[in-house]
PDB file of C-alpha atoms in Angstrom:
ATOM      1  CA  MET T 151      -3.625  87.284  98.551  1.00 65.00           C
ATOM      2  CA  SER T 152      -1.600  84.794 100.547  1.00 69.00           C
ATOM      3  CA  ILE T 153      -2.936  83.212 103.714  1.00 65.00           C
ATOM      4  CA  LEU T 154       0.093  82.223 105.750  1.00 65.00           C
ATOM      5  CA  GLN T 155      -1.550  80.690 108.769  1.00 66.00           C
ATOM      6  CA  LEU T 156      -5.103  79.548 109.254  1.00 70.00           C
ATOM      7  CA  LYS T 157      -6.069  78.408 112.738  1.00 76.00           C
ATOM      8  CA  ASP T 158      -9.314  76.702 113.771  1.00 83.00           C
ATOM      9  CA  ASN T 159     -12.612  78.569 113.374  1.00 89.00           C
ATOM     10  CA  CYS T 160     -11.040  81.659 111.797  1.00 91.00           C
ATOM     11  CA  LYS T 161     -13.183  83.745 109.467  1.00 93.00           C
ATOM     12  CA  ILE T 162     -12.475  86.259 106.746  1.00 94.00           C
ATOM     13  CA  ASN T 163     -15.167  88.197 104.916  1.00 96.00           C
ATOM     14  CA  ILE T 164     -14.289  90.299 101.886  1.00 96.00           C
ATOM     15  CA  ASP T 165     -17.227  92.350 100.644  1.00 97.00           C
ATOM     16  CA  GLU T 166     -18.068  93.224  97.048  1.00 97.00           C
ATOM     17  CA  HIS T 167     -15.839  95.193  94.692  1.00 98.00           C
ATOM     18  CA  SER T 168     -12.782  94.942  96.955  1.00 97.00           C
ATOM     19  CA  LEU T 169      -9.257  94.241  95.748  1.00 95.00           C
ATOM     20  CA  VAL T 170      -7.216  92.551  98.462  1.00 95.00           C
ATOM     21  CA  GLU T 171      -3.572  91.746  97.845  1.00 94.00           C
ATOM     22  CA  GLY T 172      -0.829  90.985 100.332  1.00 94.00           C
ATOM     23  CA  VAL T 173      -0.683  88.662 103.303  1.00 93.00           C
ATOM     24  CA  ILE T 174      -3.385  87.473 105.689  1.00 93.00           C
ATOM     25  CA  CYS T 175      -2.225  85.684 108.831  1.00 91.00           C
ATOM     26  CA  PHE T 176      -4.470  84.234 111.521  1.00 90.00           C
ATOM     27  CA  ASP T 177      -2.266  83.701 114.565  1.00 87.00           C
ATOM     28  CA  ARG T 178      -4.857  82.268 116.959  1.00 88.00           C
ATOM     29  CA  ASN T 179      -8.055  80.221 116.857  1.00 89.00           C
ATOM     30  CA  ASN T 180     -11.348  82.095 116.334  1.00 93.00           C
ATOM     31  CA  ALA T 181      -9.715  85.221 114.874  1.00 96.00           C
ATOM     32  CA  THR T 182     -11.793  87.238 112.412  1.00 97.00           C
ATOM     33  CA  ILE T 183     -11.087  89.709 109.635  1.00 97.00           C
ATOM     34  CA  ALA T 184     -13.880  91.696 107.970  1.00 98.00           C
ATOM     35  CA  ILE T 185     -13.156  93.813 104.888  1.00 98.00           C
ATOM     36  CA  GLY T 186     -15.844  96.163 103.595  1.00 98.00           C
ATOM     37  CA  LYS T 187     -16.968  97.228 100.126  1.00 99.00           C
ATOM     38  CA  ARG T 188     -14.685  98.905  97.586  1.00 99.00           C
ATOM     39  CA  VAL T 189     -11.520  98.376  99.649  1.00 98.00           C
ATOM     40  CA  PHE T 190      -8.075  98.377  98.063  1.00 98.00           C
ATOM     41  CA  MET T 191      -5.430  96.713 100.181  1.00 97.00           C
ATOM     42  CA  ASN T 192      -1.877  95.636  99.482  1.00 96.00           C
ATOM     43  CA  GLY T 193      -0.359  94.979 102.878  1.00 96.00           C
ATOM     44  CA  SER T 194      -0.440  92.520 105.758  1.00 97.00           C
ATOM     45  CA  LEU T 195      -3.268  91.768 108.173  1.00 97.00           C
ATOM     46  CA  ILE T 196      -2.164  89.751 111.201  1.00 96.00           C
ATOM     47  CA  ALA T 197      -5.021  88.787 113.517  1.00 97.00           C
ATOM     48  CA  ALA T 198      -5.226  86.990 116.830  1.00 95.00           C
ATOM     49  CA  GLN T 199      -8.654  88.460 117.651  1.00 97.00           C
ATOM     50  CA  ASN T 200     -10.390  90.862 115.248  1.00 98.00           C
ATOM     51  CA  ILE T 201      -9.547  93.320 112.481  1.00 99.00           C
ATOM     52  CA  GLU T 202     -12.446  95.234 110.941  1.00 99.00           C
ATOM     53  CA  ILE T 203     -12.050  97.400 107.841  1.00 99.00           C
ATOM     54  CA  GLY T 204     -14.934  99.596 106.667  1.00 99.00           C
ATOM     55  CA  ASP T 205     -16.067 100.586 103.174  1.00 99.00           C
ATOM     56  CA  ASP T 206     -14.111 102.708 100.675  1.00 99.00           C
ATOM     57  CA  VAL T 207     -10.778 102.205 102.456  1.00 99.00           C
ATOM     58  CA  LEU T 208      -7.367 102.480 100.793  1.00 99.00           C
ATOM     59  CA  ILE T 209      -4.532 100.539 102.430  1.00 98.00           C
ATOM     60  CA  SER T 210      -1.354 101.132 100.499  1.00 98.00           C
ATOM     61  CA  TRP T 211       1.660  98.906  99.813  1.00 96.00           C
ATOM     62  CA  GLY T 212       3.678  97.660 102.732  1.00 97.00           C
ATOM     63  CA  VAL T 213       1.112  98.516 105.415  1.00 99.00           C
ATOM     64  CA  THR T 214       0.987  96.157 108.409  1.00 98.00           C
ATOM     65  CA  VAL T 215      -2.099  95.891 110.619  1.00 99.00           C
ATOM     66  CA  VAL T 216      -1.565  93.683 113.686  1.00 98.00           C
ATOM     67  CA  ASP T 217      -3.963  93.254 116.622  1.00 98.00           C
ATOM     68  CA  HIS T 218      -1.463  91.850 119.120  1.00 96.00           C
ATOM     69  CA  ASN T 219       2.073  92.213 120.477  1.00 93.00           C
ATOM     70  CA  SER T 220       3.158  88.829 119.062  1.00 87.00           C
ATOM     71  CA  HIS T 221       5.174  87.906 122.157  1.00 85.00           C
ATOM     72  CA  ALA T 222       5.190  88.366 125.925  1.00 80.00           C
ATOM     73  CA  ILE T 223       7.692  90.866 127.325  1.00 82.00           C
ATOM     74  CA  SER T 224       9.391  88.273 129.542  1.00 82.00           C
ATOM     75  CA  PHE T 225      12.166  86.419 127.704  1.00 85.00           C
ATOM     76  CA  SER T 226      11.479  83.215 129.635  1.00 81.00           C
ATOM     77  CA  GLU T 227       7.924  83.278 128.265  1.00 78.00           C
ATOM     78  CA  ARG T 228       8.839  84.124 124.673  1.00 79.00           C
ATOM     79  CA  SER T 229      11.987  81.989 124.325  1.00 81.00           C
ATOM     80  CA  GLN T 230      10.058  79.064 122.835  1.00 81.00           C
ATOM     81  CA  ASP T 231       7.344  81.093 121.068  1.00 79.00           C
ATOM     82  CA  VAL T 232       8.396  80.300 117.513  1.00 78.00           C
ATOM     83  CA  VAL T 233       8.654  76.562 118.114  1.00 81.00           C
ATOM     84  CA  ASN T 234       5.390  76.445 120.062  1.00 79.00           C
ATOM     85  CA  TRP T 235       3.552  78.621 117.511  1.00 74.00           C
ATOM     86  CA  ARG T 236       4.557  76.307 114.666  1.00 76.00           C
ATOM     87  CA  LEU T 237       3.318  73.332 116.703  1.00 79.00           C
ATOM     88  CA  GLY T 238       0.038  75.102 117.485  1.00 74.00           C
ATOM     89  CA  LYS T 239       0.904  75.290 121.196  1.00 78.00           C
ATOM     90  CA  LYS T 240       1.723  78.980 121.639  1.00 77.00           C
ATOM     91  CA  ASP T 241       0.657  80.367 125.015  1.00 79.00           C
ATOM     92  CA  TRP T 242      -1.224  83.628 124.384  1.00 80.00           C
ATOM     93  CA  ALA T 243      -2.021  84.249 128.082  1.00 82.00           C
ATOM     94  CA  ASN T 244       0.577  87.022 128.534  1.00 84.00           C
ATOM     95  CA  VAL T 245       0.422  88.523 125.046  1.00 88.00           C
ATOM     96  CA  LYS T 246      -1.529  91.773 124.790  1.00 94.00           C
ATOM     97  CA  ILE T 247      -4.313  91.521 122.197  1.00 96.00           C
ATOM     98  CA  ALA T 248      -6.909  94.141 121.234  1.00 98.00           C
ATOM     99  CA  PRO T 249      -9.174  94.485 118.172  1.00 99.00           C
ATOM    100  CA  ILE T 250      -8.572  97.060 115.443  1.00 99.00           C
ATOM    101  CA  LYS T 251     -11.274  99.043 113.648  1.00 99.00           C
ATOM    102  CA  ILE T 252     -10.572 101.014 110.488  1.00 99.00           C
ATOM    103  CA  SER T 253     -13.683 103.066 109.682  1.00 99.00           C
ATOM    104  CA  ASN T 254     -15.141 103.985 106.294  1.00 99.00           C
ATOM    105  CA  LYS T 255     -13.266 106.253 103.851  1.00 99.00           C
ATOM    106  CA  VAL T 256      -9.856 105.887 105.550  1.00 99.00           C
ATOM    107  CA  TRP T 257      -6.603 106.130 103.568  1.00 99.00           C
ATOM    108  CA  ILE T 258      -3.470 104.548 105.047  1.00 99.00           C
ATOM    109  CA  GLY T 259      -0.213 105.531 103.326  1.00 99.00           C
ATOM    110  CA  PHE T 260       2.474 103.057 102.348  1.00 97.00           C
ATOM    111  CA  ASN T 261       4.700 101.324 104.916  1.00 99.00           C
ATOM    112  CA  SER T 262       2.546 102.420 107.860  1.00 99.00           C
ATOM    113  CA  ILE T 263       1.980 100.199 110.885  1.00 99.00           C
ATOM    114  CA  ILE T 264      -1.347 100.007 112.736  1.00 99.00           C
ATOM    115  CA  LEU T 265      -0.965  98.447 116.189  1.00 99.00           C
ATOM    116  CA  LYS T 266      -3.350  96.630 118.522  1.00 98.00           C
ATOM    117  CA  GLY T 267      -6.405  98.346 119.956  1.00 98.00           C
ATOM    118  CA  VAL T 268      -6.456 101.241 117.486  1.00 99.00           C
ATOM    119  CA  ASN T 269      -9.663 102.727 116.084  1.00 99.00           C
ATOM    120  CA  ILE T 270      -9.206 104.922 113.025  1.00 99.00           C
ATOM    121  CA  GLY T 271     -12.136 107.302 112.572  1.00 99.00           C
ATOM    122  CA  GLU T 272     -14.087 107.902 109.374  1.00 99.00           C
ATOM    123  CA  GLY T 273     -12.248 109.717 106.597  1.00 99.00           C
ATOM    124  CA  ALA T 274      -8.921 109.852 108.433  1.00 99.00           C
ATOM    125  CA  ILE T 275      -5.640 109.820 106.511  1.00 99.00           C
ATOM    126  CA  VAL T 276      -2.504 108.136 107.863  1.00 99.00           C
ATOM    127  CA  GLY T 277       0.689 109.523 106.327  1.00 99.00           C
ATOM    128  CA  ALA T 278       3.231 107.164 104.765  1.00 99.00           C
ATOM    129  CA  GLY T 279       5.582 105.445 107.196  1.00 99.00           C
ATOM    130  CA  SER T 280       3.513 106.262 110.283  1.00 99.00           C
ATOM    131  CA  VAL T 281       3.245 104.053 113.365  1.00 99.00           C
ATOM    132  CA  VAL T 282      -0.281 104.336 114.765  1.00 99.00           C
ATOM    133  CA  THR T 283      -0.403 103.429 118.462  1.00 99.00           C
ATOM    134  CA  LYS T 284      -3.520 105.373 119.538  1.00 98.00           C
ATOM    135  CA  ASP T 285      -6.976 106.116 118.179  1.00 99.00           C
ATOM    136  CA  VAL T 286      -7.199 108.501 115.229  1.00 99.00           C
ATOM    137  CA  PRO T 287     -10.095 110.998 115.239  1.00 99.00           C
ATOM    138  CA  ALA T 288     -12.413 111.117 112.229  1.00 99.00           C
ATOM    139  CA  TRP T 289     -11.474 113.474 109.392  1.00 99.00           C
ATOM    140  CA  THR T 290      -7.931 114.140 110.575  1.00 99.00           C
ATOM    141  CA  ILE T 291      -4.515 113.608 109.030  1.00 99.00           C
ATOM    142  CA  VAL T 292      -1.953 111.865 111.232  1.00 99.00           C
ATOM    143  CA  ALA T 293       1.705 111.140 110.562  1.00 99.00           C
ATOM    144  CA  GLY T 294       4.924 110.226 112.325  1.00 99.00           C
ATOM    145  CA  ASN T 295       6.291 107.712 114.793  1.00 98.00           C
ATOM    146  CA  PRO T 296       4.263 107.668 116.888  1.00 98.00           C
ATOM    147  CA  ALA T 297       1.533 109.114 114.676  1.00 99.00           C
ATOM    148  CA  ARG T 298       0.106 112.429 115.829  1.00 99.00           C
ATOM    149  CA  VAL T 299      -2.581 114.704 114.434  1.00 99.00           C
ATOM    150  CA  ILE T 300      -1.174 117.057 111.794  1.00 98.00           C
ATOM    151  CA  ARG T 301      -4.446 118.765 110.923  1.00 98.00           C
ATOM    152  CA  GLU T 302      -8.173 118.352 110.576  1.00 98.00           C
ATOM    153  CA  ILE T 303      -9.676 117.815 107.129  1.00 98.00           C
ATOM    154  CA  PRO T 304     -12.028 120.734 106.354  1.00 98.00           C
ATOM    155  CA  GLU T 305     -15.704 120.105 105.585  1.00 96.00           C
ATOM    156  CA  ASP T 306     -15.308 121.056 101.919  1.00 96.00           C
ATOM    157  CA  GLU T 307     -12.640 118.339 101.404  1.00 95.00           C
ATOM    158  CA  ARG T 308     -14.599 115.471 102.951  1.00 94.00           C
TER     159      ARG T 308
END
């Protein structure tokens, strides 16, 4: 695991029997990341507020989970973002930020992207290469860009 950026008062908790590889980036002070038990992850977590990952979750290679838009829409506001971010002076006032929750027993396929404000319900599966922009119901399979429900997972497969 590589931690690229660690701001003030940021916290990461990795519970027992988890294997976490990839990149962790805290983009703003007081950001938190919580990773549950028996999680396998090989992707990127980029937090400005909060990313929560439940127990028994599989996050495949190349997955990116990011709880913010990174930049404001207005060019005049984002034109100096990189310089200001490196100096610790980035203005987050006009950047949309919302926490992400990945519930227990979720499987996220490789090269998927999970965007700000998303809640992925228990047992859901995200197909490879998907871009998840909205909540995913429990025990469903979603795929695509943007991700949409493909089918529900039957009781006998849960």
